Amino acid sequence: MEWTIQELADKVGVTSHTLRYYEKIGLLRNIRRNENGVRVYTEYDLSWLELIRCLRNTGMPIEGIRQIVELSMQGDHTIPARKQILREHRRKVEQQMEELKNYLDKIDGKLKWYSEQMPD
Amino acid sequence: MEWTIQELADKVGVTSHTLRYYEKIGLLRNIRRNENGVRVYTEYDLSWLELIRCLRNTGMPIEGIRQIVELSMQGDHTIPARKQILREHRRKVEQQMEELKNYLDKIDGKLKWYSEQMPD
DNA sequence: GCTTGACTTAGAGTTCACTCTAAGTGGTAT
DNA sequence: ATACCACTTAGAGTGAACTCTAAGTCAAGC
């Protein structure tokens, strides 16, 4: 399966601007072109993009993602380093979930208080 | 228990700038002053601030929080309306958690893949 | 008496990650 | 042929929520 820039953008929920931007800043690498110079995205590119969005949506800054991309360009011997970064990030995501859970409890507490003030 | 602006800021993890800012834009109301015009924050103010931070940290924009504050200024008859807003927000927080859980799975998948490529 | 920390207004600056524009070229589809 | 979508570079603009500065005043504590 292959996609144009607009197709991939729609599929993943970003704009074509963003895809060119990601390429320019080095998050997406070696995007193939057709005979007219038009970008052709592959499954491989999609899977990278999905990882990028996953990391971005869980709060990893661009710079951190670029590190991972950079490492993976350098070959399999950087897998342990990449794994390390990802594990660290995983920890942070777990913390986010913990935090969110506490906030949810706080919201529930407030809702309960509202109900006590005025049952509906 | 009562606090100066700096004490409250430290307690809650914001800056004194932010506390004055929140007051200026109407998130914190009727902050008491001592005889020299210095702000004195009470437990009541603290509980508001904690709610504000909870809502902000779960993604509610300033404008939404201001709505709740505005309503609560208008008396108990607005409790159902406030409750409605909070319930809606609660739903969004649950969605965030769901999303985070999915991302965590994705990260775990990638970590697993790394391990298959290079066990450590 | 000097430092520290509070106060004021008004507005400028920061951060991050996009997001878009201009101004031009060129292939594809109707 | 006329949209439409792709491409380029270079840079400007956006949004949200802070975050800080200037320039001055004032009171408390050492």
Short mmCIF file of C-alpha atoms (C1' of nucleotides) in Angstrom, two decimals:
data_model
loop_
_atom_site.label_atom_id
_atom_site.label_comp_id
_atom_site.label_asym_id
_atom_site.label_seq_id
_atom_site.Cartn_x
_atom_site.Cartn_y
_atom_site.Cartn_z
CA MET A 1 0.00 0.00 0.00
CA GLU A 2 1.25 3.46 -0.92
CA TRP A 3 -0.07 6.97 -0.43
CA THR A 4 0.32 10.52 -1.64
CA ILE A 5 1.03 13.19 0.90
CA GLN A 6 -2.62 14.18 1.19
CA GLU A 7 -3.80 10.61 1.51
CA LEU A 8 -1.36 9.85 4.27
CA ALA A 9 -2.15 13.11 6.01
CA ASP A 10 -5.86 12.29 6.01
CA LYS A 11 -5.20 8.74 7.13
CA VAL A 12 -3.18 9.76 10.14
CA GLY A 13 -4.93 12.99 10.99
CA VAL A 14 -2.27 15.58 10.26
CA THR A 15 -1.89 18.07 7.41
CA SER A 16 0.37 17.78 4.38
CA HIS A 17 2.19 20.81 5.74
CA THR A 18 3.03 18.81 8.82
CA LEU A 19 4.35 15.89 6.80
CA ARG A 20 6.72 18.15 4.86
CA TYR A 21 7.64 19.81 8.13
CA TYR A 22 8.45 16.46 9.74
CA GLU A 23 10.59 15.61 6.77
CA LYS A 24 12.39 18.94 6.85
CA ILE A 25 13.28 18.63 10.53
CA GLY A 26 14.37 15.05 10.10
CA LEU A 27 11.62 13.00 11.67
CA LEU A 28 10.73 11.32 8.41
CA ARG A 29 13.66 10.25 6.26
CA ASN A 30 14.25 9.03 2.74
CA ILE A 31 10.74 9.50 1.49
CA ARG A 32 10.52 8.02 -1.98
CA ARG A 33 9.54 10.16 -4.97
CA ASN A 34 7.87 9.12 -8.19
CA GLU A 35 9.14 10.09 -11.65
CA ASN A 36 7.65 13.58 -11.21
CA GLY A 37 9.25 14.26 -7.88
CA VAL A 38 6.02 13.63 -6.00
CA ARG A 39 6.32 11.98 -2.58
CA VAL A 40 5.19 8.38 -2.33
CA TYR A 41 4.70 7.14 1.21
CA THR A 42 4.99 3.45 2.03
CA GLU A 43 3.81 1.23 4.86
CA TYR A 44 7.22 1.73 6.38
CA ASP A 45 6.76 5.50 6.37
CA LEU A 46 3.30 5.05 7.84
CA SER A 47 4.61 2.98 10.70
CA TRP A 48 7.23 5.63 11.46
CA LEU A 49 4.62 8.33 11.31
CA GLU A 50 2.40 6.41 13.68
CA LEU A 51 5.23 6.02 16.13
CA ILE A 52 6.00 9.72 15.84
CA ARG A 53 2.38 10.64 16.53
CA CYS A 54 2.25 8.23 19.43
CA LEU A 55 5.32 9.79 20.99
CA ARG A 56 4.17 13.35 20.30
CA ASN A 57 0.71 12.67 21.71
CA THR A 58 2.24 11.32 24.86
CA GLY A 59 4.34 14.41 25.32
CA MET A 60 7.73 13.55 23.88
CA PRO A 61 9.25 16.70 22.36
CA ILE A 62 10.36 16.76 18.74
CA GLU A 63 13.97 16.69 19.86
CA GLY A 64 13.54 13.37 21.65
CA ILE A 65 11.92 11.81 18.64
CA ARG A 66 14.69 13.09 16.44
CA GLN A 67 17.18 11.32 18.68
CA ILE A 68 15.44 8.02 18.14
CA VAL A 69 15.28 8.56 14.39
CA GLU A 70 18.94 9.53 14.34
CA LEU A 71 19.91 6.40 16.24
CA SER A 72 17.89 4.12 14.05
CA MET A 73 19.65 5.57 11.00
CA GLN A 74 22.90 4.31 12.49
CA GLY A 75 21.91 0.68 12.46
CA ASP A 76 20.94 -2.17 14.73
CA HIS A 77 23.73 -1.64 17.20
CA THR A 78 21.79 1.39 18.48
CA ILE A 79 18.77 -0.71 19.43
CA PRO A 80 19.72 -0.82 23.11
CA ALA A 81 20.01 2.99 23.18
CA ARG A 82 16.66 3.41 21.46
CA LYS A 83 15.11 0.92 23.83
CA GLN A 84 16.47 2.87 26.76
CA ILE A 85 14.89 6.11 25.55
CA LEU A 86 11.59 4.39 24.89
CA ARG A 87 11.57 2.71 28.28
CA GLU A 88 12.19 6.03 29.98
CA HIS A 89 9.36 7.54 28.01
CA ARG A 90 7.12 4.64 28.89
CA ARG A 91 7.69 5.44 32.53
CA LYS A 92 6.59 9.01 31.93
CA VAL A 93 3.43 7.90 30.18
CA GLU A 94 2.61 5.70 33.15
CA GLN A 95 3.08 8.70 35.40
CA GLN A 96 0.73 10.68 33.20
CA MET A 97 -1.88 7.98 33.60
CA GLU A 98 -1.40 7.94 37.35
CA GLU A 99 -1.80 11.71 37.43
CA LEU A 100 -4.87 11.57 35.26
CA LYS A 101 -6.37 8.97 37.56
CA ASN A 102 -5.85 11.26 40.54
CA TYR A 103 -7.42 14.15 38.70
CA LEU A 104 -10.36 11.97 37.79
CA ASP A 105 -10.84 11.19 41.47
CA LYS A 106 -10.72 14.87 42.27
CA ILE A 107 -13.35 15.61 39.63
CA ASP A 108 -15.50 12.82 40.98
CA GLY A 109 -15.15 14.27 44.45
CA LYS A 110 -16.37 17.60 43.20
CA LEU A 111 -19.26 16.02 41.34
CA LYS A 112 -20.21 14.17 44.52
CA TRP A 113 -20.11 17.43 46.43
CA TYR A 114 -22.35 19.06 43.86
CA SER A 115 -24.78 16.17 44.24
CA GLU A 116 -24.85 16.62 47.98
CA GLN A 117 -25.57 20.31 47.60
CA MET A 118 -28.29 19.73 45.09
CA PRO A 119 -29.50 16.22 44.21
CA ASP A 120 -30.94 15.82 40.78
CA MET B 1 -4.39 28.23 57.52
CA GLU B 2 -3.46 31.26 55.43
CA TRP B 3 -0.70 32.01 52.95
CA THR B 4 1.06 34.84 51.18
CA ILE B 5 1.22 34.76 47.43
CA GLN B 6 4.67 33.20 47.41
CA GLU B 7 3.75 30.58 49.97
CA LEU B 8 0.67 29.53 48.05
CA ALA B 9 2.56 29.54 44.77
CA ASP B 10 5.22 27.24 46.23
CA LYS B 11 2.58 25.01 47.79
CA VAL B 12 0.71 24.45 44.57
CA GLY B 13 3.63 24.59 42.16
CA VAL B 14 2.90 27.75 40.21
CA THR B 15 4.54 31.17 40.29
CA SER B 16 3.25 34.30 42.02
CA HIS B 17 2.97 35.80 38.54
CA THR B 18 0.51 33.10 37.66
CA LEU B 19 -1.58 33.71 40.77
CA ARG B 20 -1.93 37.40 39.95
CA TYR B 21 -2.65 36.44 36.36
CA TYR B 22 -5.41 34.06 37.42
CA GLU B 23 -6.90 36.79 39.54
CA LYS B 24 -6.72 39.32 36.75
CA ILE B 25 -8.50 37.07 34.27
CA GLY B 26 -11.13 36.13 36.81
CA LEU B 27 -10.25 32.57 37.82
CA LEU B 28 -9.58 33.56 41.42
CA ARG B 29 -12.02 36.02 42.94
CA ASN B 30 -12.29 38.16 46.04
CA ILE B 31 -8.82 37.46 47.36
CA ARG B 32 -8.55 39.03 50.79
CA ARG B 33 -5.93 41.70 51.53
CA ASN B 34 -4.31 42.58 54.83
CA GLU B 35 -4.04 46.11 56.16
CA ASN B 36 -1.18 46.83 53.75
CA GLY B 37 -2.95 45.65 50.65
CA VAL B 38 -1.03 42.36 50.59
CA ARG B 39 -2.92 39.30 49.39
CA VAL B 40 -3.89 36.73 52.01
CA TYR B 41 -4.96 33.38 50.60
CA THR B 42 -7.28 31.12 52.59
CA GLU B 43 -8.11 27.41 52.49
CA TYR B 44 -11.04 28.35 50.33
CA ASP B 45 -8.74 30.01 47.80
CA LEU B 46 -6.46 27.00 47.94
CA SER B 47 -9.30 24.63 47.14
CA TRP B 48 -10.30 26.78 44.18
CA LEU B 49 -6.74 26.91 42.96
CA GLU B 50 -6.44 23.15 43.25
CA LEU B 51 -9.59 22.70 41.21
CA ILE B 52 -8.28 25.15 38.62
CA ARG B 53 -4.99 23.29 38.34
CA CYS B 54 -6.82 19.99 38.11
CA LEU B 55 -8.94 21.25 35.25
CA ARG B 56 -6.02 22.94 33.50
CA ASN B 57 -3.83 19.86 33.82
CA THR B 58 -6.56 17.76 32.28
CA GLY B 59 -6.84 20.08 29.33
CA MET B 60 -9.74 22.36 30.13
CA PRO B 61 -9.06 25.77 28.60
CA ILE B 62 -9.05 28.90 30.73
CA GLU B 63 -12.35 29.93 29.20
CA GLY B 64 -14.11 26.80 30.42
CA ILE B 65 -12.81 27.28 33.92
CA ARG B 66 -13.92 30.87 33.87
CA GLN B 67 -17.42 29.70 33.03
CA ILE B 68 -17.52 27.52 36.11
CA VAL B 69 -16.21 30.32 38.30
CA GLU B 70 -18.74 32.72 36.82
CA LEU B 71 -21.58 30.31 37.49
CA SER B 72 -20.53 29.65 41.04
CA MET B 73 -20.52 33.40 41.68
CA GLN B 74 -24.20 33.39 40.81
CA GLY B 75 -25.24 31.09 43.62
CA ASP B 76 -26.41 27.58 44.28
CA HIS B 77 -29.04 27.54 41.59
CA THR B 78 -26.21 27.20 39.06
CA ILE B 79 -25.00 23.93 40.57
CA PRO B 80 -26.74 21.79 37.94
CA ALA B 81 -25.08 23.81 35.18
CA ARG B 82 -21.66 23.50 36.81
CA LYS B 83 -22.23 19.81 37.31
CA GLN B 84 -23.08 19.45 33.66
CA ILE B 85 -19.83 21.10 32.57
CA LEU B 86 -17.81 19.01 34.97
CA ARG B 87 -19.47 15.78 33.87
CA GLU B 88 -18.71 16.59 30.26
CA HIS B 89 -15.11 17.28 31.17
CA ARG B 90 -14.94 14.06 33.13
CA ARG B 91 -15.87 12.22 29.98
CA LYS B 92 -13.01 13.88 28.15
CA VAL B 93 -10.54 12.93 30.83
CA GLU B 94 -11.69 9.33 30.56
CA GLN B 95 -11.08 9.53 26.83
CA GLN B 96 -7.60 10.84 27.47
CA MET B 97 -6.91 7.87 29.71
CA GLU B 98 -8.21 5.48 27.10
CA GLU B 99 -5.98 7.11 24.51
CA LEU B 100 -2.98 6.99 26.80
CA LYS B 101 -3.61 3.32 27.42
CA ASN B 102 -3.58 2.65 23.69
CA TYR B 103 -0.37 4.58 23.27
CA LEU B 104 1.17 2.64 26.12
CA ASP B 105 0.30 -0.57 24.30
CA LYS B 106 1.91 0.79 21.17
CA ILE B 107 5.08 1.67 23.05
CA ASP B 108 5.11 -1.78 24.60
CA GLY B 109 4.76 -3.29 21.17
CA LYS B 110 7.76 -1.36 19.97
CA LEU B 111 9.78 -2.33 23.04
CA LYS B 112 8.89 -5.95 22.43
CA TRP B 113 10.01 -5.59 18.84
CA TYR B 114 13.32 -4.13 19.97
CA SER B 115 13.77 -7.07 22.32
CA GLU B 116 13.18 -9.52 19.48
CA GLN B 117 15.75 -7.74 17.35
CA MET B 118 18.30 -7.65 20.12
CA PRO B 119 17.67 -9.37 23.45
CA ASP B 120 19.49 -7.92 26.43
"C1'" DG C 1 18.99 51.93 57.01
"C1'" DC C 2 18.96 48.13 54.01
"C1'" DT C 3 17.22 44.00 52.17
"C1'" DT C 4 13.30 41.45 51.06
"C1'" DG C 5 9.09 40.78 49.36
"C1'" DA C 6 4.75 42.62 48.73
"C1'" DC C 7 2.12 45.85 45.58
"C1'" DT C 8 0.67 48.56 40.87
"C1'" DT C 9 -0.07 49.09 35.44
"C1'" DA C 10 0.85 48.04 30.99
"C1'" DG C 11 2.71 45.64 27.95
"C1'" DA C 12 6.41 42.78 25.89
"C1'" DG C 13 8.51 38.20 25.45
"C1'" DT C 14 8.60 33.06 25.54
"C1'" DT C 15 7.71 28.38 24.16
"C1'" DC C 16 6.42 24.77 21.18
"C1'" DA C 17 4.83 22.76 17.36
"C1'" DC C 18 2.92 23.53 13.99
"C1'" DT C 19 0.49 26.16 10.09
"C1'" DC C 20 0.28 28.90 6.44
"C1'" DT C 21 1.70 32.21 2.63
"C1'" DA C 22 3.82 33.79 -1.45
"C1'" DA C 23 5.15 33.03 -5.90
"C1'" DG C 24 6.43 30.27 -8.99
"C1'" DT C 25 6.58 25.47 -11.71
"C1'" DG C 26 4.64 21.38 -13.60
"C1'" DG C 27 2.03 16.90 -14.21
"C1'" DT C 28 -2.87 14.63 -14.02
"C1'" DA C 29 -7.68 14.39 -14.49
"C1'" DT C 30 -12.31 16.08 -16.51
"C1'" DA D 1 -8.23 24.29 -21.11
"C1'" DT D 2 -8.98 24.56 -16.54
"C1'" DA D 3 -9.03 22.87 -12.17
"C1'" DC D 4 -6.44 20.42 -8.95
"C1'" DC D 5 -2.78 18.74 -6.58
"C1'" DA D 6 1.91 18.14 -6.27
"C1'" DC D 7 6.40 20.48 -5.80
"C1'" DT D 8 10.08 24.40 -4.13
"C1'" DT D 9 12.28 28.07 -0.65
"C1'" DA D 10 12.10 31.10 2.87
"C1'" DG D 11 10.05 33.01 6.12
"C1'" DA D 12 5.99 34.88 8.66
"C1'" DG D 13 2.03 33.95 11.64
"C1'" DT D 14 -0.72 31.38 15.15
"C1'" DG D 15 -2.46 30.02 19.74
"C1'" DA D 16 -2.51 29.23 24.47
"C1'" DA D 17 -1.01 30.09 28.70
"C1'" DC D 18 1.84 31.77 30.89
"C1'" DT D 19 6.15 34.54 32.25
"C1'" DC D 20 8.61 38.35 32.91
"C1'" DT D 21 10.05 43.37 32.87
"C1'" DA D 22 10.04 48.14 33.99
"C1'" DA D 23 9.58 51.56 37.18
"C1'" DG D 24 7.88 52.97 40.91
"C1'" DT D 25 5.73 52.55 45.95
"C1'" DC D 26 5.45 50.70 50.52
"C1'" DA D 27 5.88 47.98 54.99
"C1'" DA D 28 8.31 44.54 57.88
"C1'" DG D 29 12.23 42.46 59.78
"C1'" DC D 30 17.22 42.41 61.03
#
